[in-house]
Amino acid sequence: MATQNGNANEDYAMLRKANPVLSDGTPIADLFNLETREVSLSTMYDPELYRVEMDKIFTKVWLLLGHATEIPKSGDYVVRHMGEDEVIVARDRKGEIHVSLNVCPHRGMHVCTAESGNAQVHKCIYHGWAFRPDGSFVGAPLEKEKMHGDIYPKEKLGLKKARVQLFHGLIFATWNEEAGPLEEQLGDMKFYYDIMFGKTHGGMEVLGPPQRLTIPANWKTAGEQAACDGFHTLTLHRSQFDIGNFGNISDTMEEFVPIMQGVNVADRGNALRCISAATTFASVIGSGEDFNKMSDDERLAKLPPPGIVNAQLLAEMKERLSPEQLHVCAVAPPQVGNMFPNVNLLFIYAPLPDGTLGSGYVVHTINPRGPDKFQWITWFLCEKDTPEEVKDIIRAVAVQTGGTSGLIEQDDSDTWPHMTEAARGSWGRTETLKYQAIGGVNRPEGWPDKANVYAGLSKDDAQWHWWLQYHELMVNK
Amino acid sequence: MATQNGNANEDYAMLRKANPVLSDGTPIADLFNLETREVSLSTMYDPELYRVEMDKIFTKVWLLLGHATEIPKSGDYVVRHMGEDEVIVARDRKGEIHVSLNVCPHRGMHVCTAESGNAQVHKCIYHGWAFRPDGSFVGAPLEKEKMHGDIYPKEKLGLKKARVQLFHGLIFATWNEEAGPLEEQLGDMKFYYDIMFGKTHGGMEVLGPPQRLTIPANWKTAGEQAACDGFHTLTLHRSQFDIGNFGNISDTMEEFVPIMQGVNVADRGNALRCISAATTFASVIGSGEDFNKMSDDERLAKLPPPGIVNAQLLAEMKERLSPEQLHVCAVAPPQVGNMFPNVNLLFIYAPLPDGTLGSGYVVHTINPRGPDKFQWITWFLCEKDTPEEVKDIIRAVAVQTGGTSGLIEQDDSDTWPHMTEAARGSWGRTETLKYQAIGGVNRPEGWPDKANVYAGLSKDDAQWHWWLQYHELMVNK
Amino acid sequence: MATQNGNANEDYAMLRKANPVLSDGTPIADLFNLETREVSLSTMYDPELYRVEMDKIFTKVWLLLGHATEIPKSGDYVVRHMGEDEVIVARDRKGEIHVSLNVCPHRGMHVCTAESGNAQVHKCIYHGWAFRPDGSFVGAPLEKEKMHGDIYPKEKLGLKKARVQLFHGLIFATWNEEAGPLEEQLGDMKFYYDIMFGKTHGGMEVLGPPQRLTIPANWKTAGEQAACDGFHTLTLHRSQFDIGNFGNISDTMEEFVPIMQGVNVADRGNALRCISAATTFASVIGSGEDFNKMSDDERLAKLPPPGIVNAQLLAEMKERLSPEQLHVCAVAPPQVGNMFPNVNLLFIYAPLPDGTLGSGYVVHTINPRGPDKFQWITWFLCEKDTPEEVKDIIRAVAVQTGGTSGLIEQDDSDTWPHMTEAARGSWGRTETLKYQAIGGVNRPEGWPDKANVYAGLSKDDAQWHWWLQYHELMVNK
Amino acid sequence: MSNTAEKIAPFEIPPISLPKPTDSITHYQIQQFLHLDAYLLDHHLLDQWLNILAPDLRYFVPVRQTKERKDRDSEFSTKLGHMDDNFQSIALRVHRLVNTGTAWSEDPASRVRRFVSNVSVWETDVTGEYDVISYLLLTRNRFYQEDYTLLSAERHDRVRRKGETFELVRREVRMDQSVLGMPNLAIFL
Amino acid sequence: MSNTAEKIAPFEIPPISLPKPTDSITHYQIQQFLHLDAYLLDHHLLDQWLNILAPDLRYFVPVRQTKERKDRDSEFSTKLGHMDDNFQSIALRVHRLVNTGTAWSEDPASRVRRFVSNVSVWETDVTGEYDVISYLLLTRNRFYQEDYTLLSAERHDRVRRKGETFELVRREVRMDQSVLGMPNLAIFL
Amino acid sequence: MSNTAEKIAPFEIPPISLPKPTDSITHYQIQQFLHLDAYLLDHHLLDQWLNILAPDLRYFVPVRQTKERKDRDSEFSTKLGHMDDNFQSIALRVHRLVNTGTAWSEDPASRVRRFVSNVSVWETDVTGEYDVISYLLLTRNRFYQEDYTLLSAERHDRVRRKGETFELVRREVRMDQSVLGMPNLAIFL
Ligand code: FES
Ligand code: FES
Ligand code: FES
Ligand SMILES: [Fe+3]
Ligand SMILES: [Fe+3]
Ligand SMILES: [Fe+3]
């Protein structure tokens, strides 16, 4: 709309839009010290910063909304969030998935008021404007009266649409017309995500609708942790050692800590921890054989990577993955990590009655709902071709481990609110988050040259990439 | 108070006061597209805009606070709100009604802590300063110690007073010393409001204290709807057709929709729907007589307008109204609409045991309580000279139809919060409200030349006046 | 951190930091009229002003956090607030008390999650960084891996520390490295506080952990009242007269009001009411003897000041206090008042079975938790060397009078929220708080020349000092 | 044991104005009746719920105003209500909610729970009819709200024996609020 | 039916430390007594309420602090309370509230409702005296607030038979909060 | 008395689909059992609590979605839960909470209170086993929060007689929320 108010205050406002400075005079760039790897704790609450994030991150990047198996049939839909915007994720008659803003272009009412269902026409309950699963406008009541007017043609009166891209069944969307494809955002990490989500012909499926809950904390408390904060396992999840879930731990934790070993990989804010198969083999199978001396094929046979529960799936995997990817699976398959900005991935082993291991993925999104609140969404996924009775076991074990009541993750969700509370204080907000445990790049022999590789004890290297990407979007763009 | 800080930031601030620009750089003027009749959905939540509205609208215009029959006796008072300010509405010994800020000039305590009562002296419970129903200062305890000091004379220490004007018993007030009389604000619509509220000698009275409730939505969601959004009746209130309350409706709603027909009239943000008497006659009386062929007098005899329940009242009406007004009553009496900015009017028929129709008015105010909350006040009114047993029936039917549990209005109050929720999202806030169903000015033969007249199917013409008035106050003033 | 964004908006922001102007263009200085002794009511809610207060007051001045007897043993700690910042108040092995920000320098987690306890090492539950009671860094898990990095030496990785100063057992702290000693802040009022808290060898002790509750009001509503608002006693606490707790009151309150008489003293925002001993003597002992004709020694024997319950303590007092201080005790001992900015003091007499009077102090802090909320902390204190059975009586009587359920203070805590509510309104915020009951300086013969002395009926003189000090910090500094 | 100690009060203590409630069996039966009432409403079995309403039902939720203590007997309006219904008007409400498919105010339906406690029962002048006071705490949650809107109230019911069970003859709901905290009463209390 | 299956737990399960409660009739009587208690308080019939207090009453609401699990036995102060009263001091509170007309903290009065549930009753060493545990959910609403302030607590009462009814000998109210959420306790719990 | 008046409804009223509950004594016993259940959980006596769980326990808290009224039978997932436990997995949870000293999610422990009301009991096909519906209002408060996080739910229990007391065989907790309002379920419901 045309501006009639050209003047000084507008100039100032334009400046602020381009090069954000918080109203107390702090340029956003000053919240970071890239040299000493510090970030101001104020980031974990500042309401002004939050609004900038909504514009510079959540309307710009690809966001995960769910999985194609949640809406298998034509007309199936679920309502999800992109930032604080509600969207309808729906499958049309042709089987294509669309993501549309759940806001009526007539007068701003939510078009879907339920959270999931099936409909070929979404009719707004306020004045009856109707839309197809692809967001296009069908019409308004009293058709011949043209109650939608004749200023805009019908083609212009559909729901605002987001771009959609599927990645091994995971549904991503973005509002950004200029964004590159999702692959660009995943960067070199796609190599590893392909392993996690693309190793069987059938692909993965959800084990039910997602758990959802509310956490009174800034979304970044969970966001930055997801990017390979392996270190907190020793202390925050200490009880897992105490009850024997994570193997042994010496009292001082100074000695050998198997679960801390592995290969961290990171690129563009995406990070994963690839945990040593030899270590898993020793603690779970413990046959005394020397895992390190085996060939990749022998290793994969002895300890198939997560999700590969029978010979059929193992064969599929070998067909689908490259030798480099198979090598990663054989020595240290990716098991826990994130996708920038707000996805958390966690792999869970479920012991089966026959002594083998089932496994599933816990996939979270961290949906901001204000500077001090987020919704935490948890999907449970496993390979579609897993036998049904095994799925039942995986589902129960995964629910007991991750998500709402998960023995591991309940400690995390109780921690994050403290950080946001600490960031409210006038003095506390001047403290910094520190990422100074630096291991340095360290690529093991034979490990593929994909992303930044940090082998050894899990330190802060990979996690720091998360903030670099955040900085890139918030300051440089 | 004197300013010692003349400098650049103050200049900027002064500019912002005069010509408001939101802190993200958007001039308020840019929230409107007057040509395409669009308004940014962000208006339905923006907290900055809300603060401007409090200054540019709610401290500037005449606001409805209640009805004179609520405080019949000397000393009677009720506490009400003007914007977010509490005021005491009290009747003094001379029978005059006064509106005073319910804030003690001593240290800011509320002077009245109850919501209604009777008192000739309002004594602040904090330090005992006392005030009369007209707001004037009586004195402080320990009179001879002059605990109120001697900087100001007693005349200067009363409660801040608003200007008061009664309109057929409705109590209006404004803080604005420069505002014209209420009539100026009502504009040409006074002609119609006089019909609604001034057609009997006895005038109207309240049927009890008002219902009050809280709605988590921006006040404008209800405000703009009140200004003749007739279209939503078909869809949002569809169940009224389904249970037979609104007459028949074809399944497609494409055909004849009687309730949608009539004459919409609007001026200065005030709008009313005058619903065809012929239609009402056909659906309620249904005698087969041709209503259109009758004279005004015959029509008024067959179908007296709302509130006229016996011959005595009919006679009074004829005495009080002009022929032009009587004509309106005969062909399409005003029944539902608003008064700018925050009043909603709804007329309700109540079938009586003798086969005739009783009727009452539902009058709402929409009191802002923050950008995402308002209090919804509902008075039920009828002609004072209605027989008591008829009042009892009207009261019950009106309560079953409008207000808190009203079969019609419960759908509205559930819709508004969605719009404000939608306006929070970074993407959603860029959507627009559209008023593009344009019928154009259309004055039926014989209809008086009062206000802008839009006869026929109820479209967006009248409603758009609401936003024009809002724009006038927020941008041009 | 380095700034790369030198430009106009930054200049503006810097200006705002130095010389604060609210975003609607109001310089903070304009909230005061020093000549007419008025303060804008908007101060009782404005969220922007609140943020300035956090920076200009709560991180700059000495704040009261508790009493040394709360943490008697090595390792004992309590968690308290300075403004909105949580701090750990802990005693180390040497018996010294330290105050440290309860925010982990690693990633911002709260280090203590309990509110009180005993520990020689505080280990952060997130990643295990450990700290001593003095805030110094012990180390992180996996010591030899140097998980705290090598950018900063261990000495730099402790908790942020506040400066600490004890005053007769009361624990004060400040973040301000440039602040003078606490004595500077107390100014001439130290003379009186020494009387209250320092008159016995044993000193005072807490009668239990503090009561804590939440009040939905701006912290200044309680803050300014504490500074000698004696006037509200007559009206707000009127029921105390009605049930006979405050002696008689004439119906008009125009006549002799004993409890209003005394000497108000004030300096640098600190104020106290010294209540006439003659009056207390007449109402409590009532023997008919002429108190005014007695010597100081006789008076102190007949009516020992608050807390002096036996001959031993009386002797100690005479040893510890100067003749000037003893004179004050003999004619008008200090009994109720404040310490700037957020401490409230109240002395309470507890009648004992033997007809004598026990007594305790109620000490409050008013901890801001946002512009419209504060935590109200109440400690009950008495002389440590009071006999245990007397302490039990004092405790019960004090709890029945002050704090959560106190017969007096429950009226105050119900009043404050009204003031903040009133300050929200667009019109209400333009009202002023008035301090215009001016008595003028009036030092009785023989009264020491300490602080500003206002003898006679309690007016607004002392209380106005509170706002002068507030103004000094908010505008001049 | 000091139960013979004297009570020291600064005024004369008036006697209790509430009669003794009925026996435990009747109490149990009526309590279960109120649980049935709540269950049917909570599960949106509104059409079934009509079974337990008497044909001569009066259902009233009076409007309330905050008053000074001295005026507190007039807090509740005796005339104007948030709801003011008889059996027929309630049946129409139910019809709309259950049978039209377009009762948007409750579609998707609120998740409502009616916690009933402090039930006391008294016999009345009419055989088989009882006066019942119960406390109602109602939680309401819609869409994906993370918290509940509450309604706290005292219900004064008249309950009549009808064969093995009961029917509701009168219900007056006295809310503990002057301004209702929810955007409508599209639900029953 | 697998009720003979073995329970597999990684530690020895200790026995339950709570005795069996009393019979259903006594329970009903005391429950009704607690409803009377709540009713009188909710209706501000505070002067009548004094009838059900014993002359040797001790009324205590201890202050609480959040502690680590290992220290949780010391969460409640045994000495300092938010309230610490006997009959006489309570009668004075009531006197102020009921008879002065200037007890502003409760004028206009809060709308308070005391939801009493989870009542269990045990006999004691003293004939006619019972230990009673009840859960209290209290809603408080003032002026035109659109929501309620809550207080959740466990009450430990000693109740004594007195003719056909009972009297309250001891009440200790253990709040589920360390920082009280309301600006005062001008009300009884 | 107009109890013979006709009921006028615009549709045929269907009969009530809920059977009559059991007798008052059994009801009292099972209600006390639920109070014991709540007491042990509220007091963190989790190890003792294991005594009242059956070895063949199924404990399930289904995930919920908001649906249109026509789809409301499919709101609760029959497969995926917020909790999905048997005796052994619950014992492991208890072990962690009670015996490790490092179960941070509940150390300091939440202050939780489980208000149990609207208890109804039905006999089943199996002698000594009862179907029990109860309403649960749970308040949770941590650290120095000034308000409570609430959880409102309906519990469907199967309860089995075991000597003088009972054991819990099945518990399904149907929450009145689609998005849980608290950051975890580190507690039992
Ligand atoms: S808002 Fe959707 S049709 Fe009008
Ligand atoms: S604030 Fe009203 S008399 Fe002081
Ligand atoms: S946040 Fe404290 S150790 Fe990491
Ligand atoms: Fe974790
Ligand atoms: Fe409507
Ligand atoms: Fe006071």
PDB file of N, CA and C in Angstrom, chain A residues 275-299:
ATOM      1  N   ILE A 275      27.476 -42.512  16.729  1.00  0.00           N
ATOM      2  CA  ILE A 275      28.033 -43.158  17.924  1.00  0.00           C
ATOM      3  C   ILE A 275      28.733 -44.444  17.536  1.00  0.00           C
ATOM      4  N   SER A 276      29.907 -44.649  18.109  1.00  0.00           N
ATOM      5  CA  SER A 276      30.788 -45.753  17.757  1.00  0.00           C
ATOM      6  C   SER A 276      30.060 -47.091  17.826  1.00  0.00           C
ATOM      7  N   ALA A 277      30.042 -47.793  16.693  1.00  0.00           N
ATOM      8  CA  ALA A 277      29.391 -49.101  16.650  1.00  0.00           C
ATOM      9  C   ALA A 277      30.160 -50.096  17.517  1.00  0.00           C
ATOM     10  N   ALA A 278      31.474 -49.960  17.553  1.00  0.00           N
ATOM     11  CA  ALA A 278      32.278 -50.872  18.377  1.00  0.00           C
ATOM     12  C   ALA A 278      31.842 -50.779  19.835  1.00  0.00           C
ATOM     13  N   THR A 279      31.625 -49.574  20.289  1.00  0.00           N
ATOM     14  CA  THR A 279      31.193 -49.371  21.660  1.00  0.00           C
ATOM     15  C   THR A 279      29.822 -49.983  21.900  1.00  0.00           C
ATOM     16  N   THR A 280      28.883 -49.710  20.993  1.00  0.00           N
ATOM     17  CA  THR A 280      27.555 -50.285  21.130  1.00  0.00           C
ATOM     18  C   THR A 280      27.653 -51.810  21.133  1.00  0.00           C
ATOM     19  N   PHE A 281      28.469 -52.315  20.216  1.00  0.00           N
ATOM     20  CA  PHE A 281      28.630 -53.764  20.115  1.00  0.00           C
ATOM     21  C   PHE A 281      29.129 -54.344  21.442  1.00  0.00           C
ATOM     22  N   ALA A 282      30.131 -53.714  21.994  1.00  0.00           N
ATOM     23  CA  ALA A 282      30.713 -54.207  23.252  1.00  0.00           C
ATOM     24  C   ALA A 282      29.685 -54.193  24.372  1.00  0.00           C
ATOM     25  N   SER A 283      28.889 -53.114  24.449  1.00  0.00           N
ATOM     26  CA  SER A 283      27.987 -53.005  25.595  1.00  0.00           C
ATOM     27  C   SER A 283      26.712 -53.817  25.390  1.00  0.00           C
ATOM     28  N   VAL A 284      26.241 -53.952  24.153  1.00  0.00           N
ATOM     29  CA  VAL A 284      24.966 -54.626  23.923  1.00  0.00           C
ATOM     30  C   VAL A 284      25.149 -56.103  23.622  1.00  0.00           C
ATOM     31  N   ILE A 285      26.079 -56.427  22.725  1.00  0.00           N
ATOM     32  CA  ILE A 285      26.292 -57.840  22.362  1.00  0.00           C
ATOM     33  C   ILE A 285      27.347 -58.468  23.267  1.00  0.00           C
ATOM     34  N   GLY A 286      28.446 -57.758  23.397  1.00  0.00           N
ATOM     35  CA  GLY A 286      29.477 -58.153  24.353  1.00  0.00           C
ATOM     36  C   GLY A 286      30.009 -59.564  24.181  1.00  0.00           C
ATOM     37  N   SER A 287      30.191 -60.015  22.902  1.00  0.00           N
ATOM     38  CA  SER A 287      30.603 -61.408  22.681  1.00  0.00           C
ATOM     39  C   SER A 287      32.092 -61.607  22.867  1.00  0.00           C
ATOM     40  N   GLY A 288      32.843 -60.524  22.976  1.00  0.00           N
ATOM     41  CA  GLY A 288      34.284 -60.669  23.099  1.00  0.00           C
ATOM     42  C   GLY A 288      35.003 -60.640  21.761  1.00  0.00           C
ATOM     43  N   GLU A 289      34.266 -60.744  20.685  1.00  0.00           N
ATOM     44  CA  GLU A 289      34.902 -60.633  19.367  1.00  0.00           C
ATOM     45  C   GLU A 289      35.453 -59.226  19.186  1.00  0.00           C
ATOM     46  N   ASP A 290      36.482 -59.110  18.335  1.00  0.00           N
ATOM     47  CA  ASP A 290      37.076 -57.786  18.120  1.00  0.00           C
ATOM     48  C   ASP A 290      36.402 -57.107  16.933  1.00  0.00           C
ATOM     49  N   PHE A 291      35.506 -56.217  17.258  1.00  0.00           N
ATOM     50  CA  PHE A 291      34.697 -55.529  16.260  1.00  0.00           C
ATOM     51  C   PHE A 291      35.573 -54.733  15.280  1.00  0.00           C
ATOM     52  N   ASN A 292      36.655 -54.188  15.827  1.00  0.00           N
ATOM     53  CA  ASN A 292      37.496 -53.333  14.995  1.00  0.00           C
ATOM     54  C   ASN A 292      38.178 -54.076  13.866  1.00  0.00           C
ATOM     55  N   LYS A 293      38.338 -55.382  14.058  1.00  0.00           N
ATOM     56  CA  LYS A 293      39.051 -56.131  13.025  1.00  0.00           C
ATOM     57  C   LYS A 293      38.124 -56.607  11.909  1.00  0.00           C
ATOM     58  N   MET A 294      36.793 -56.425  12.091  1.00  0.00           N
ATOM     59  CA  MET A 294      35.853 -56.932  11.095  1.00  0.00           C
ATOM     60  C   MET A 294      35.802 -56.018   9.874  1.00  0.00           C
ATOM     61  N   SER A 295      35.339 -56.556   8.771  1.00  0.00           N
ATOM     62  CA  SER A 295      35.058 -55.752   7.589  1.00  0.00           C
ATOM     63  C   SER A 295      33.728 -55.024   7.801  1.00  0.00           C
ATOM     64  N   ASP A 296      33.470 -54.014   6.956  1.00  0.00           N
ATOM     65  CA  ASP A 296      32.207 -53.314   7.043  1.00  0.00           C
ATOM     66  C   ASP A 296      31.041 -54.289   6.954  1.00  0.00           C
ATOM     67  N   ASP A 297      31.127 -55.229   6.023  1.00  0.00           N
ATOM     68  CA  ASP A 297      30.032 -56.183   5.842  1.00  0.00           C
ATOM     69  C   ASP A 297      29.804 -57.028   7.089  1.00  0.00           C
ATOM     70  N   GLU A 298      30.883 -57.484   7.674  1.00  0.00           N
ATOM     71  CA  GLU A 298      30.764 -58.289   8.900  1.00  0.00           C
ATOM     72  C   GLU A 298      30.133 -57.457  10.015  1.00  0.00           C
ATOM     73  N   ARG A 299      30.597 -56.225  10.116  1.00  0.00           N
ATOM     74  CA  ARG A 299      30.045 -55.355  11.156  1.00  0.00           C
ATOM     75  C   ARG A 299      28.541 -55.156  10.964  1.00  0.00           C
TER      76      ARG A 299
END
